[in-house]
mmCIF file with all atom_site columns, C-alpha atoms in Angstrom:
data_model
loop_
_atom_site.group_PDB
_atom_site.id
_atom_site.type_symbol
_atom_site.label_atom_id
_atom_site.label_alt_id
_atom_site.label_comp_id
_atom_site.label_asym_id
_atom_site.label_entity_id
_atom_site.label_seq_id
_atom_site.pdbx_PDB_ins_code
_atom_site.Cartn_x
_atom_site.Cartn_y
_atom_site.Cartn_z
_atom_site.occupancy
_atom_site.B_iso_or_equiv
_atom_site.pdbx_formal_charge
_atom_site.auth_seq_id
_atom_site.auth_comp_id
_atom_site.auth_asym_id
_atom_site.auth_atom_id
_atom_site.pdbx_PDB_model_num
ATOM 1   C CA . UNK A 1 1   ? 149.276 104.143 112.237 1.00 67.00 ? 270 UNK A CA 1
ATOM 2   C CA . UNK A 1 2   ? 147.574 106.453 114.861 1.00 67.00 ? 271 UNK A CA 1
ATOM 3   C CA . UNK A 1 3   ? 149.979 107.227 117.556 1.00 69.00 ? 272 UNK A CA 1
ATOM 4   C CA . UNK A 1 4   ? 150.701 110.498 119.704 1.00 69.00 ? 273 UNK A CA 1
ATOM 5   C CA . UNK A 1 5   ? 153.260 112.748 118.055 1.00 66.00 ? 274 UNK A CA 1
ATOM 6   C CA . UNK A 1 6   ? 155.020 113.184 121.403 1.00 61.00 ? 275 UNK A CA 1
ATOM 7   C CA . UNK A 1 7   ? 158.570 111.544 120.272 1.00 59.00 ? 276 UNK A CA 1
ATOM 8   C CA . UNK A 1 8   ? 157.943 110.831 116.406 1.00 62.00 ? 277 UNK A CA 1
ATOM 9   C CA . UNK A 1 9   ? 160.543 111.737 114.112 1.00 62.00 ? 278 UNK A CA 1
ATOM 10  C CA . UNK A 1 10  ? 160.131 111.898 110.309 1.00 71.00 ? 279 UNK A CA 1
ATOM 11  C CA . UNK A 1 11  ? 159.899 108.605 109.270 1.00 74.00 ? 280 UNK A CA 1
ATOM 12  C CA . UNK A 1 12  ? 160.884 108.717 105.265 1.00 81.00 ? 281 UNK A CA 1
ATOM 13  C CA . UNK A 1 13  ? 158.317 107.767 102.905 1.00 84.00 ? 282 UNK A CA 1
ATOM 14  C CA . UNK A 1 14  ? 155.334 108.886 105.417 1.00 84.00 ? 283 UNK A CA 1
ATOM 15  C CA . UNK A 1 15  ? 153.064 112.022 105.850 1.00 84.00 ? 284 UNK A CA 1
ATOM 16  C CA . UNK A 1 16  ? 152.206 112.686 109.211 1.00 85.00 ? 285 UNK A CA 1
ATOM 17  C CA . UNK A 1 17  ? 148.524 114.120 109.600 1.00 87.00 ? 286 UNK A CA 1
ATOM 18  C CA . UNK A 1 18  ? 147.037 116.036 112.538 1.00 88.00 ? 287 UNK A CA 1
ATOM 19  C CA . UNK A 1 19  ? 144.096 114.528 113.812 1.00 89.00 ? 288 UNK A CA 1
ATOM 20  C CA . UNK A 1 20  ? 143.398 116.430 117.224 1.00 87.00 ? 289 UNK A CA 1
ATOM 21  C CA . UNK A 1 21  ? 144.916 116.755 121.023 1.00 85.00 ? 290 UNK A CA 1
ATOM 22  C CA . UNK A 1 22  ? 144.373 115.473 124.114 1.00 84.00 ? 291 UNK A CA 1
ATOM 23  C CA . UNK A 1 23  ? 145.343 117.420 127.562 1.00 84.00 ? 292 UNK A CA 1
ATOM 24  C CA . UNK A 1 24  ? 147.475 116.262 129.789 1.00 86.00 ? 293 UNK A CA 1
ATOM 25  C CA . UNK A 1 25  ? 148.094 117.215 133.445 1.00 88.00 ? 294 UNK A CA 1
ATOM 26  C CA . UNK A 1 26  ? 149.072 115.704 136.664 1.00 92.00 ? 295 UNK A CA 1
ATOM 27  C CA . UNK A 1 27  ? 147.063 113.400 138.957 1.00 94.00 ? 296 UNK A CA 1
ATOM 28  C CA . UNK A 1 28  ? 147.203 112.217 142.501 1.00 96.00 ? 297 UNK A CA 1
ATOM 29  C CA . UNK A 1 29  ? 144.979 110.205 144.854 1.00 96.00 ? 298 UNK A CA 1
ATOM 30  C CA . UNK A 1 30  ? 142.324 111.956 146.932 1.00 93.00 ? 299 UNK A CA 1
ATOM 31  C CA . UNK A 1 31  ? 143.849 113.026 150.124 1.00 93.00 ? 300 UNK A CA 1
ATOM 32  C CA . UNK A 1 32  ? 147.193 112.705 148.773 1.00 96.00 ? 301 UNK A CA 1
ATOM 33  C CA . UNK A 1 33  ? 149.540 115.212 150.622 1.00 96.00 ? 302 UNK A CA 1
ATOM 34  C CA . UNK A 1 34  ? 150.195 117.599 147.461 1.00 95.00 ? 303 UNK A CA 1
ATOM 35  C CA . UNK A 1 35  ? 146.200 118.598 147.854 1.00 92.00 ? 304 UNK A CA 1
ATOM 36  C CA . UNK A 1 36  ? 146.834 120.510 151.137 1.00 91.00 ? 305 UNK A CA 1
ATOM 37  C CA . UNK A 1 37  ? 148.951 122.718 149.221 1.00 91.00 ? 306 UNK A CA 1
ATOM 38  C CA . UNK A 1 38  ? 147.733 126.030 148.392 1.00 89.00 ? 307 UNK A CA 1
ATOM 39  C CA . UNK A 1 39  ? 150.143 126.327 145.356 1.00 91.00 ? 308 UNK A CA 1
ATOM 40  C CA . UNK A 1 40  ? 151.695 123.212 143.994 1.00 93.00 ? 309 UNK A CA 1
ATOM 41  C CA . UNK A 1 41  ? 155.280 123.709 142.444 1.00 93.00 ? 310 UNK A CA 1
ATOM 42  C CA . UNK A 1 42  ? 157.878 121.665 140.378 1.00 89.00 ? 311 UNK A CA 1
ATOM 43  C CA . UNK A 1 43  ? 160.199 121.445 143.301 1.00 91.00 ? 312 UNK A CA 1
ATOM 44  C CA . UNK A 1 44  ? 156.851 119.724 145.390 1.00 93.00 ? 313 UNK A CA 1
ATOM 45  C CA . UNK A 1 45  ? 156.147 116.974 142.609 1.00 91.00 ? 314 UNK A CA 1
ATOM 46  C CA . UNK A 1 46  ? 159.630 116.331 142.825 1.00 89.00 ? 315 UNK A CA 1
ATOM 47  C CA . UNK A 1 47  ? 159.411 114.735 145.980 1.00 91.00 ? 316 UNK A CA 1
ATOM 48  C CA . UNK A 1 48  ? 157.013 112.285 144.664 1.00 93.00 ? 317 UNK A CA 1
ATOM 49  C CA . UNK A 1 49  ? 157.891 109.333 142.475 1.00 92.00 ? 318 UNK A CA 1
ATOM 50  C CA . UNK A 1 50  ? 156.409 109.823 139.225 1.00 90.00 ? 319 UNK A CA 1
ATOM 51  C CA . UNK A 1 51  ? 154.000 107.058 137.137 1.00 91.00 ? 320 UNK A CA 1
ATOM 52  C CA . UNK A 1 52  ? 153.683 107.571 133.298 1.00 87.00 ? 321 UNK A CA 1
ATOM 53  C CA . UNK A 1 53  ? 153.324 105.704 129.867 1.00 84.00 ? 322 UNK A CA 1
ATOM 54  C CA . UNK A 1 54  ? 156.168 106.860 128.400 1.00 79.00 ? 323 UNK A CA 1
ATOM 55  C CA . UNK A 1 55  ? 159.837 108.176 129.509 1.00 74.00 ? 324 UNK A CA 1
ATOM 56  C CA . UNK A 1 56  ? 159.844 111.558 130.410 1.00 69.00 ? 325 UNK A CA 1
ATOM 57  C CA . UNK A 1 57  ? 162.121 113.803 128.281 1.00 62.00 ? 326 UNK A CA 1
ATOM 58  C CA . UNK A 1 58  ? 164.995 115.577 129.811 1.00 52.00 ? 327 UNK A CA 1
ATOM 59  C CA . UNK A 1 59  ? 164.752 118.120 131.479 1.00 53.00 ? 328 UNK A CA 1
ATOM 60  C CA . UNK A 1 60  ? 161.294 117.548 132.493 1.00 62.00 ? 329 UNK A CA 1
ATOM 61  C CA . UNK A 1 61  ? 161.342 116.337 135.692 1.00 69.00 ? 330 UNK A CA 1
ATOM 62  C CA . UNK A 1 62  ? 164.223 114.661 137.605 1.00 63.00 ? 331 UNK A CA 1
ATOM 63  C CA . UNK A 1 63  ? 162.460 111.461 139.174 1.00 63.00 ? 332 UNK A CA 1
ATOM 64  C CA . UNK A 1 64  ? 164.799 111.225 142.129 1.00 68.00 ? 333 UNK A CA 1
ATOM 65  C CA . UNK A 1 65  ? 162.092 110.000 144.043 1.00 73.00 ? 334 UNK A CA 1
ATOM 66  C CA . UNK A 1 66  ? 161.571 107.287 141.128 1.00 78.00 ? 335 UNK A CA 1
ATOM 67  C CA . UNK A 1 67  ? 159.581 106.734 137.958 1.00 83.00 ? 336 UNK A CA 1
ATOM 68  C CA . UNK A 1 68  ? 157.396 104.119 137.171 1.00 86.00 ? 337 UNK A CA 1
ATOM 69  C CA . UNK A 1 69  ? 156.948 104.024 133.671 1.00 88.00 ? 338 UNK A CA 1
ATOM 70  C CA . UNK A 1 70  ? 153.697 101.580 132.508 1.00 89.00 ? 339 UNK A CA 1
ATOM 71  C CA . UNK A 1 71  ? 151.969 101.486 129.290 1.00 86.00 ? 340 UNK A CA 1
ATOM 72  C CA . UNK A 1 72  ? 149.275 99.820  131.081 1.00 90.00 ? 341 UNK A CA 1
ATOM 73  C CA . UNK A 1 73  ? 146.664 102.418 131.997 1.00 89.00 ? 342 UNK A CA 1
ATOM 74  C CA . UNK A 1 74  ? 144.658 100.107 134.488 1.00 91.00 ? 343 UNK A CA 1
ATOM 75  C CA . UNK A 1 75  ? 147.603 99.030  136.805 1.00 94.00 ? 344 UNK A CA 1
ATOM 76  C CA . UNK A 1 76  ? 148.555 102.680 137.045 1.00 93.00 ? 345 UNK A CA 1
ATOM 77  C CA . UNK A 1 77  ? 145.170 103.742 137.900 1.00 94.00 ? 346 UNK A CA 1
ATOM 78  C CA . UNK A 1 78  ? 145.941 101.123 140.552 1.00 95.00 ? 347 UNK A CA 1
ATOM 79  C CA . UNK A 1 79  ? 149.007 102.344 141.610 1.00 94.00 ? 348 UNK A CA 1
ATOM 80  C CA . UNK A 1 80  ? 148.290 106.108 141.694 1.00 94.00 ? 349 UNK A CA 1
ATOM 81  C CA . UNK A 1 81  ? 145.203 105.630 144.029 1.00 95.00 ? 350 UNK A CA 1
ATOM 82  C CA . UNK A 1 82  ? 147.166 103.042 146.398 1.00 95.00 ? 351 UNK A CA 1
ATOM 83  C CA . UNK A 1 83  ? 150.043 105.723 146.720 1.00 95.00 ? 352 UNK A CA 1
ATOM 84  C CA . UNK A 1 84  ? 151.787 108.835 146.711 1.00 95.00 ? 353 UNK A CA 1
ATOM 85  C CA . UNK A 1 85  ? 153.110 108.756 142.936 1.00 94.00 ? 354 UNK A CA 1
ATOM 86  C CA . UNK A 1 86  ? 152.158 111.360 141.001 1.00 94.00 ? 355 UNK A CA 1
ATOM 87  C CA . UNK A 1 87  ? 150.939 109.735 137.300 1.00 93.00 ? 356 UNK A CA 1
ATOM 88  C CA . UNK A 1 88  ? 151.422 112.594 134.171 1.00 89.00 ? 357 UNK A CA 1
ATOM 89  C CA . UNK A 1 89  ? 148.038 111.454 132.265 1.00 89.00 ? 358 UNK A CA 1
ATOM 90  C CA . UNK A 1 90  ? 145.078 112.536 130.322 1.00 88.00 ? 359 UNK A CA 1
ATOM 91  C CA . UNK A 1 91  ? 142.345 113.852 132.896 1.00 88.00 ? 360 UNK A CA 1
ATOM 92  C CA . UNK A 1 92  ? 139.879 112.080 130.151 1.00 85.00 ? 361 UNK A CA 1
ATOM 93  C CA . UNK A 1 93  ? 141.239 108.906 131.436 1.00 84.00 ? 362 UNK A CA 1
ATOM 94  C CA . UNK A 1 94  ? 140.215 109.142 134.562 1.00 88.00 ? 363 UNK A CA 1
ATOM 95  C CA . UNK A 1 95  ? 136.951 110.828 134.245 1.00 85.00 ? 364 UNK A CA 1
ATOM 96  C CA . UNK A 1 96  ? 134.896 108.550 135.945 1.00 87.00 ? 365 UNK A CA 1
ATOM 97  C CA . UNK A 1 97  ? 137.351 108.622 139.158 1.00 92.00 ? 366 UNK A CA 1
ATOM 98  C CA . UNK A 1 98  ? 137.924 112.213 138.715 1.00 90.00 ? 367 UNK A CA 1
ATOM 99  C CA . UNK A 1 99  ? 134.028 112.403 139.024 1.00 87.00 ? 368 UNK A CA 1
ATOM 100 C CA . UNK A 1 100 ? 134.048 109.978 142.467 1.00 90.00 ? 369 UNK A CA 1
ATOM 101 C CA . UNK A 1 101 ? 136.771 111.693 144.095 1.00 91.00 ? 370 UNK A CA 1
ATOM 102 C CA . UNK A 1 102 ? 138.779 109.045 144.017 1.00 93.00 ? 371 UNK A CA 1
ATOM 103 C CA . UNK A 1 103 ? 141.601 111.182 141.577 1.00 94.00 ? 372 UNK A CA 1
ATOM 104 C CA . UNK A 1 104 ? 142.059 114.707 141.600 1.00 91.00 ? 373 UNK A CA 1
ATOM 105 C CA . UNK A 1 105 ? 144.162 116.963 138.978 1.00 90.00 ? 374 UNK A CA 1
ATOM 106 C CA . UNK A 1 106 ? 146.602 119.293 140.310 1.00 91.00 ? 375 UNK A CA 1
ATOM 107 C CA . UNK A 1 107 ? 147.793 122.248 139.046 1.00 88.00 ? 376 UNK A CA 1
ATOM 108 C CA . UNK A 1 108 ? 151.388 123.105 138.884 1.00 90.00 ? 377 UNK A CA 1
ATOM 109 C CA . UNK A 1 109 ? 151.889 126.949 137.272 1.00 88.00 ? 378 UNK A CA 1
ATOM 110 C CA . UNK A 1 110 ? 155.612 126.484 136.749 1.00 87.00 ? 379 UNK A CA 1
ATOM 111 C CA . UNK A 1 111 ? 155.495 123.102 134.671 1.00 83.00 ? 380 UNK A CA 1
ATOM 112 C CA . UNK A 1 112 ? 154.362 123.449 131.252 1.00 79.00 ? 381 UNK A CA 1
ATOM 113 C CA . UNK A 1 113 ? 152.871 120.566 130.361 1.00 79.00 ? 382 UNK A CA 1
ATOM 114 C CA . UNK A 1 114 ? 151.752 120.327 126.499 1.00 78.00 ? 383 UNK A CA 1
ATOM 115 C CA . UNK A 1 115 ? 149.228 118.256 125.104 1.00 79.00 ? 384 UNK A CA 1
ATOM 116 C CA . UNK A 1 116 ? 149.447 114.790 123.508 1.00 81.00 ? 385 UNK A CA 1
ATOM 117 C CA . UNK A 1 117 ? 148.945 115.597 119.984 1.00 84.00 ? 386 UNK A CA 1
ATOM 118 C CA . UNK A 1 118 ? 147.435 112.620 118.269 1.00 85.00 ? 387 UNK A CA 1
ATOM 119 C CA . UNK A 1 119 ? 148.175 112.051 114.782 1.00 87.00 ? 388 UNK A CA 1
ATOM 120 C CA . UNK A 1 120 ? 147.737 109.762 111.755 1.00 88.00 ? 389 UNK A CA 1
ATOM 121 C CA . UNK A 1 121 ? 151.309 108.925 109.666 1.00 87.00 ? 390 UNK A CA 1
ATOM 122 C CA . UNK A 1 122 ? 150.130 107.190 106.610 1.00 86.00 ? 391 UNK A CA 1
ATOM 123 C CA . UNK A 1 123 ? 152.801 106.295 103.723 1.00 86.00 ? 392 UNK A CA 1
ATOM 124 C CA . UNK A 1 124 ? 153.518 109.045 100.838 1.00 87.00 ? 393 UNK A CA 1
ATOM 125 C CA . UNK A 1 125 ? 151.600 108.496 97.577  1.00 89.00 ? 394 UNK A CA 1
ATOM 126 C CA . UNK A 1 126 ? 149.190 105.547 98.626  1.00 89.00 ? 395 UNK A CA 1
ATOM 127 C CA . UNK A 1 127 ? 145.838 106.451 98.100  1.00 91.00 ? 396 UNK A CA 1
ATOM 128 C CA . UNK A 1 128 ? 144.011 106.254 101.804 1.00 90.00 ? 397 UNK A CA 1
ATOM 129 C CA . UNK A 1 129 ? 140.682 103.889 101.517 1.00 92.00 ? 398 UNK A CA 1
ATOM 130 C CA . UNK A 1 130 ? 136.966 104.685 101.945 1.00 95.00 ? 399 UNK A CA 1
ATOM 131 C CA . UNK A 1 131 ? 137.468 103.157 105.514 1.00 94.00 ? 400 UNK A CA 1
ATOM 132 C CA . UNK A 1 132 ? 140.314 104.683 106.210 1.00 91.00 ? 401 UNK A CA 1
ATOM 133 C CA . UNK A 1 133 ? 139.404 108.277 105.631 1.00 92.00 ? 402 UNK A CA 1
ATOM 134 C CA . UNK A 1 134 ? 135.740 107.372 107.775 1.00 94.00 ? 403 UNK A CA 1
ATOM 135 C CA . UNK A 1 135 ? 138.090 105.870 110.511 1.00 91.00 ? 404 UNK A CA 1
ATOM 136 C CA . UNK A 1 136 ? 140.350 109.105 110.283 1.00 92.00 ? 405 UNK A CA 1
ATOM 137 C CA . UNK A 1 137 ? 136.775 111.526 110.917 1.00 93.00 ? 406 UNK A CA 1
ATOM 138 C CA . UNK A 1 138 ? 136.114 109.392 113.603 1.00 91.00 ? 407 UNK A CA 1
ATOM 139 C CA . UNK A 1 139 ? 138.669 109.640 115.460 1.00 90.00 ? 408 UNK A CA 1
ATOM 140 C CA . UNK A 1 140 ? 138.830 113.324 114.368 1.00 91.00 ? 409 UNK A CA 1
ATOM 141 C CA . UNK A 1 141 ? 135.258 113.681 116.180 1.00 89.00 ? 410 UNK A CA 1
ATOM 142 C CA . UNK A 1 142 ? 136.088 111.499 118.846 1.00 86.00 ? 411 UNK A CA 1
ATOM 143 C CA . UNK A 1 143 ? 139.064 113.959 119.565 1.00 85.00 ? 412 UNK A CA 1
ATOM 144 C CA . UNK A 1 144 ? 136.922 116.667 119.562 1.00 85.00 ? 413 UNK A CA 1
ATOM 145 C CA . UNK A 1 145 ? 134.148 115.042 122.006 1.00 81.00 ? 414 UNK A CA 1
ATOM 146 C CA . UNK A 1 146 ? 137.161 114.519 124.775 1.00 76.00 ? 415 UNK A CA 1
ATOM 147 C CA . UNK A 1 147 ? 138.464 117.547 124.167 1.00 72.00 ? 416 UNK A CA 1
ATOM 148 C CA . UNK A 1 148 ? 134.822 118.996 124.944 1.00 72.00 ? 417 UNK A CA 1
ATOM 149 C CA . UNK A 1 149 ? 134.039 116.845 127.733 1.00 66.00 ? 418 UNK A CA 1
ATOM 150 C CA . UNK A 1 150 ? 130.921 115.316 126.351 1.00 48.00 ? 419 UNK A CA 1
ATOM 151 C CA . UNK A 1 151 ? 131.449 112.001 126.457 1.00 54.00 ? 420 UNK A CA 1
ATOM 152 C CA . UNK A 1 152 ? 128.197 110.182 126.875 1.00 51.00 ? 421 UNK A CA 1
ATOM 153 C CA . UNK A 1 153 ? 129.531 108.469 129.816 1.00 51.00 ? 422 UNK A CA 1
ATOM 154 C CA . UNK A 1 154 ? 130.809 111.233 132.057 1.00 50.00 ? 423 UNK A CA 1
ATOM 155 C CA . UNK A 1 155 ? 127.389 112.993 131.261 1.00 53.00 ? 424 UNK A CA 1
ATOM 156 C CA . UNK A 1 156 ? 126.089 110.017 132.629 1.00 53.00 ? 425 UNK A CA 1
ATOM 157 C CA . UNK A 1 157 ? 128.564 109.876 135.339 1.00 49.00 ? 426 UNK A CA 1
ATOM 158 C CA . UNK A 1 158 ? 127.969 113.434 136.362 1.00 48.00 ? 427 UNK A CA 1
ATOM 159 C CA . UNK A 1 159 ? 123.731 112.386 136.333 1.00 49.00 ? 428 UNK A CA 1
ATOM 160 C CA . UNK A 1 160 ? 124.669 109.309 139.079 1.00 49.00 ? 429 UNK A CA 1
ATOM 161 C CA . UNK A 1 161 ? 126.213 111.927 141.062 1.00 44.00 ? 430 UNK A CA 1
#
């Protein structure tokens, strides 16, 4: 199973291997009304509903404005640039809009957001496969390569202008 370790417990009879991280931040529509702040702060997002894959934890934010919670990448994309909501995602996602000015990131100093640590759980004391393990480095270089920003794509992205 590759999954992100963001709310996996022990699960007995598994090992749980690091593979790599991917950031995470927040992202609004261009000319949304967060970007004529000169400092965005957690009390500012807060008057925003929020869009994510996953449930929040506690403490996190407080949604009163509303959450919309999606594990459908595309029809937030959708959402986020045809409103105000404010979607907690991986800049790498949105590269390509990111690039057009169609997203933009925002930085918020007094959230700390941690990155999506993607990992590998794999059941204790069966041998992993010759396809396996090349899977595993792939997706350990693939990690790597979004982490660095070199996707082939945005390269090309950023050559279109």
């Amino acid at each position: 199973i590759f999954a992100t370790n963001w709310n996996l417990g022990r699960i007995p009879g598994t090992i749980i291997e690091r593979l790599g991280h991917v950031d995470v931040s927040f992202i609004v529509r261009w000319g949304h009304p967060l970007k004529q702040k000169r400092i965005v702060k957690r009390k500012d997002i807060e008057q925003f509903p929020i869009a994510s894959t996953v449930r929040l934890p506690t403490g996190k934010i407080d949604g009163r404005e509303g959450f919309i919670i999606c594990d459908n990448c595309n029809i937030l994309r959708d959402v986020v640039i045809s409103t105000n909501c404010v979607w907690i995602t991986s800049p790498y996602i949105l590269r390509y809009d990111l690039m057009k000015n169609h997203v933009s990131q925002l930085s918020v100093p007094d959230i700390n957001i941690n990155p999506n640590e993607i990992v590998m759980v794999v059941r204790r004391g069966v041998a992993k496969s010759k396809a396996l393990m090349h899977f595993q480095q792939e997706m350990v270089n693939l990690l790597k390569t979004v982490q660095a920003g070199l996707d082939i794509g945005m390269r090309q992205c950023l050559a279109d202008g």
